[in-house]
């Protein structure tokens, strides 16, 4: 054999290269994709394929964790945007409807708020309208006074009835479930302002009654 190697050194070198190539064959990806034949027929997956399949279920868990992380960040951003929108809506309601000009430091009288509250309901202040708010019938100021001859001062009984109508209409339990976040915010704010203004009216009335008595 040594003599043959000496006589044919080039063929021997080619034989060694071929043997080395056959030894390196397991590193070929196609080799790992081959199935190992079983004795009873069919094929059995190689160890490499089984390891790959065991590792694959771990990848979606990593994606789920990262997706949950970024989804939470997007949700926090949405909360910040909603907070900014609520602040703008609140400012518009206070300046354009609720507060008494020019100082804008006290609420308007309850009769003025009641007779103009329909202008503050959606659609208003950039918030789209809803069918529910279109059902509200505006309250004219003439419905709050006894008669024009007795002046424009509101009658307490009629005013109380009108305030109750507004508060029932805007009560959280009466609002439809499909209102947007902005629409619900306006309804809640109008309800709170109306309630505060009514309490101020009753407080001022009690003070006047005490002075008159």
Short mmCIF file of C-alpha atoms in Angstrom, two decimals:
data_model
loop_
_atom_site.label_atom_id
_atom_site.label_comp_id
_atom_site.label_asym_id
_atom_site.label_seq_id
_atom_site.Cartn_x
_atom_site.Cartn_y
_atom_site.Cartn_z
CA UNK A 1 0.00 0.00 0.00
CA UNK A 2 2.87 2.35 0.80
CA UNK A 3 4.30 1.61 -2.60
CA UNK A 4 0.98 2.52 -4.21
CA UNK A 5 0.94 5.77 -2.24
CA UNK A 6 4.42 6.57 -3.41
CA UNK A 7 3.58 5.64 -6.98
CA UNK A 8 0.38 7.58 -7.09
CA UNK A 9 0.79 10.52 -4.69
CA UNK A 10 -1.81 12.63 -6.52
CA UNK A 11 -4.50 9.96 -6.29
CA UNK A 12 -3.76 9.47 -2.60
CA UNK A 13 -4.18 13.20 -1.95
CA UNK A 14 -7.54 13.17 -3.75
CA UNK A 15 -8.59 10.17 -1.63
CA UNK A 16 -7.74 12.04 1.57
CA UNK A 17 -9.71 15.10 0.44
CA UNK A 18 -12.71 12.91 -0.34
CA UNK A 19 -12.49 11.21 3.05
CA UNK A 20 -12.28 14.62 4.77
CA UNK A 21 -15.29 15.81 2.82
CA UNK A 22 -17.25 12.75 3.89
CA UNK A 23 -16.22 13.38 7.50
CA UNK A 24 -17.47 16.97 7.29
CA UNK A 25 -20.81 15.91 5.80
CA UNK A 26 -22.77 16.09 9.13
CA UNK A 27 -22.21 19.88 9.13
CA UNK A 28 -24.17 20.11 5.90
CA UNK A 29 -27.67 21.44 6.70
CA UNK A 30 -29.20 19.02 4.24
CA UNK A 31 -27.80 16.14 6.26
CA UNK A 32 -29.73 17.20 9.35
CA UNK A 33 -32.93 17.48 7.39
CA UNK A 34 -32.76 13.84 6.37
CA UNK A 35 -34.99 11.36 8.21
CA UNK A 36 -33.55 8.21 9.76
CA UNK A 37 -35.28 5.02 8.54
CA UNK A 38 -36.89 2.84 11.24
CA UNK A 39 -36.94 -0.95 11.31
CA UNK A 40 -40.73 -1.22 11.17
CA UNK A 41 -41.02 1.15 8.26
CA UNK A 42 -41.45 4.89 8.13
CA UNK A 43 -38.89 7.45 9.18
CA UNK A 44 -37.65 8.81 12.46
CA UNK A 45 -36.54 12.40 12.91
CA UNK A 46 -32.88 13.01 13.60
CA UNK A 47 -31.72 14.33 16.96
CA UNK A 48 -30.94 17.66 15.39
CA UNK A 49 -34.51 18.09 14.10
CA UNK A 50 -35.94 17.15 17.50
CA UNK A 51 -33.74 19.75 19.19
CA UNK A 52 -34.86 22.38 16.68
CA UNK A 53 -38.53 21.62 17.31
CA UNK A 54 -38.03 21.79 21.07
CA UNK A 55 -36.43 25.21 20.74
CA UNK A 56 -39.07 26.67 18.42
CA UNK A 57 -41.92 27.03 21.00
CA UNK A 58 -39.69 29.32 23.07
CA UNK A 59 -39.53 31.95 20.32
CA UNK A 60 -43.22 32.97 20.38
CA UNK A 61 -42.99 33.47 24.16
CA UNK A 62 -40.20 35.98 23.65
CA UNK A 63 -42.27 37.79 21.01
CA UNK A 64 -45.32 37.77 23.27
CA UNK A 65 -43.33 39.36 26.08
CA UNK A 66 -41.94 42.07 23.82
CA UNK A 67 -45.33 42.68 22.20
CA UNK A 68 -46.94 43.05 25.63
CA UNK A 69 -44.23 45.53 26.62
CA UNK A 70 -44.74 47.77 23.61
CA UNK A 71 -48.52 47.40 23.73
CA UNK A 72 -48.41 48.74 27.28
CA UNK A 73 -46.30 51.69 26.13
CA UNK A 74 -48.82 52.47 23.40
CA UNK A 75 -51.62 52.27 25.96
CA UNK A 76 -49.81 54.71 28.24
CA UNK A 77 -49.37 57.07 25.32
CA UNK A 78 -53.08 56.81 24.59
CA UNK A 79 -53.85 57.70 28.23
CA UNK A 80 -51.65 60.78 27.95
CA UNK A 81 -53.41 61.86 24.78
CA UNK A 82 -56.82 61.32 26.39
CA UNK A 83 -55.79 63.36 29.41
CA UNK A 84 -54.73 66.22 27.13
CA UNK A 85 -58.04 65.98 25.25
CA UNK A 86 -60.02 66.09 28.52
CA UNK A 87 -58.10 69.16 29.64
CA UNK A 88 -58.93 70.96 26.40
CA UNK A 89 -62.61 70.00 26.59
CA UNK A 90 -62.82 71.14 30.21
CA UNK A 91 -61.25 74.48 29.35
CA UNK A 92 -63.67 75.07 26.49
CA UNK A 93 -66.71 74.22 28.64
CA UNK A 94 -65.65 76.49 31.48
CA UNK A 95 -64.75 79.47 29.31
CA UNK A 96 -67.52 79.27 26.73
CA UNK A 97 -70.44 78.06 28.87
CA UNK A 98 -69.97 77.61 32.62
CA UNK A 99 -68.08 80.62 33.99
CA UNK A 100 -69.41 84.13 34.34
CA UNK A 101 -67.53 86.66 32.16
CA UNK A 102 -65.47 88.74 32.25
CA UNK A 103 -63.54 87.53 35.29
CA UNK A 104 -64.37 83.85 34.75
CA UNK A 105 -64.03 83.04 38.44
CA UNK A 106 -67.62 82.14 39.34
CA UNK A 107 -70.31 79.97 37.77
CA UNK A 108 -73.11 81.50 35.80
CA UNK A 109 -76.54 81.58 37.47
CA UNK A 110 -78.33 78.26 37.27
CA UNK A 111 -81.10 79.62 35.05
CA UNK A 112 -78.55 80.75 32.44
CA UNK A 113 -76.81 77.39 32.49
CA UNK A 114 -80.03 75.42 32.20
CA UNK A 115 -81.33 77.41 29.24
CA UNK A 116 -78.05 77.16 27.32
CA UNK A 117 -76.85 73.68 28.29
CA UNK A 118 -77.90 72.21 24.95
CA UNK A 119 -75.18 74.30 23.29
CA UNK A 120 -72.55 72.53 25.39
CA UNK A 121 -73.74 69.02 24.53
CA UNK A 122 -72.09 67.11 21.68
CA UNK A 123 -71.56 68.06 18.96
CA UNK A 124 -69.62 70.82 20.67
CA UNK A 125 -66.00 71.76 21.37
CA UNK A 126 -64.70 69.44 18.67
CA UNK A 127 -66.50 66.35 20.02
CA UNK A 128 -68.78 64.53 17.54
CA UNK A 129 -72.47 64.33 18.24
CA UNK A 130 -74.53 61.35 19.34
CA UNK A 131 -78.15 60.49 18.73
CA UNK A 132 -78.85 60.54 22.46
CA UNK A 133 -78.03 64.24 22.87
CA UNK A 134 -80.27 65.17 19.94
CA UNK A 135 -83.23 63.92 22.01
CA UNK A 136 -82.79 66.71 24.55
CA UNK A 137 -85.32 69.49 24.18
CA UNK A 138 -83.86 72.95 24.91
CA UNK A 139 -85.43 74.80 27.82
CA UNK A 140 -86.43 78.38 26.98
CA UNK A 141 -86.00 80.99 29.66
CA UNK A 142 -89.70 81.80 29.48
CA UNK A 143 -90.45 78.38 30.99
CA UNK A 144 -88.60 79.37 34.16
CA UNK A 145 -90.46 82.60 34.99
CA UNK A 146 -93.98 83.02 36.30
CA UNK A 147 -94.83 85.81 33.89
CA UNK A 148 -93.06 88.53 31.99
CA UNK A 149 -94.98 91.14 33.98
CA UNK A 150 -93.34 89.94 37.19
CA UNK A 151 -89.86 90.21 35.73
CA UNK A 152 -87.33 87.76 34.37
CA UNK A 153 -86.43 86.24 37.72
CA UNK A 154 -86.85 82.47 37.63
CA UNK A 155 -89.52 80.81 39.64
CA UNK A 156 -88.01 78.34 42.12
CA UNK A 157 -90.54 75.62 41.45
CA UNK A 158 -90.14 75.80 37.67
CA UNK A 159 -86.38 76.09 37.98
CA UNK A 160 -86.21 73.05 40.23
CA UNK A 161 -88.22 71.06 37.70
CA UNK A 162 -85.91 72.12 34.85
CA UNK A 163 -82.78 71.27 36.85
CA UNK A 164 -84.18 67.85 37.62
CA UNK A 165 -84.88 67.28 33.93
CA UNK A 166 -81.26 68.08 33.03
CA UNK A 167 -79.76 66.01 35.82
CA UNK A 168 -81.88 62.98 34.94
CA UNK A 169 -80.93 63.30 31.28
CA UNK A 170 -77.20 63.53 32.06
CA UNK A 171 -77.15 61.01 34.91
CA UNK A 172 -74.44 58.36 34.37
CA UNK A 173 -76.99 55.56 34.74
CA UNK A 174 -79.12 57.03 31.95
CA UNK A 175 -76.35 57.52 29.39
CA UNK A 176 -76.04 54.98 26.56
CA UNK A 177 -73.16 52.53 26.70
CA UNK A 178 -71.82 53.37 23.25
CA UNK A 179 -70.77 56.92 24.07
CA UNK A 180 -67.16 57.76 23.28
CA UNK A 181 -64.76 58.74 26.03
CA UNK A 182 -65.01 62.42 25.08
CA UNK A 183 -68.81 62.34 24.97
CA UNK A 184 -69.01 60.69 28.37
CA UNK A 185 -66.58 63.24 29.78
CA UNK A 186 -68.71 66.16 28.56
CA UNK A 187 -71.88 64.62 29.97
CA UNK A 188 -70.27 64.05 33.36
CA UNK A 189 -68.85 67.57 33.46
CA UNK A 190 -72.17 69.19 32.54
CA UNK A 191 -73.88 67.15 35.23
CA UNK A 192 -71.34 68.23 37.87
CA UNK A 193 -71.48 71.90 36.91
CA UNK A 194 -75.27 71.92 36.93
CA UNK A 195 -75.33 70.29 40.36
CA UNK A 196 -72.81 72.79 41.78
CA UNK A 197 -74.68 75.76 40.35
CA UNK A 198 -77.97 74.49 41.80
CA UNK A 199 -76.38 74.11 45.22
CA UNK A 200 -75.07 77.67 44.97
CA UNK A 201 -78.56 78.87 44.11
CA UNK A 202 -80.07 77.12 47.13
CA UNK A 203 -77.32 78.44 49.39
CA UNK A 204 -77.84 81.99 48.17
CA UNK A 205 -81.60 81.62 48.52
CA UNK A 206 -81.26 80.48 52.14
CA UNK A 207 -79.07 83.47 52.89
CA UNK A 208 -81.66 85.84 51.38
CA UNK A 209 -84.47 84.18 53.30
CA UNK A 210 -82.50 84.58 56.53
CA UNK A 211 -81.91 88.28 55.83
CA UNK A 212 -85.55 88.88 54.94
CA UNK A 213 -86.78 87.12 58.04
#
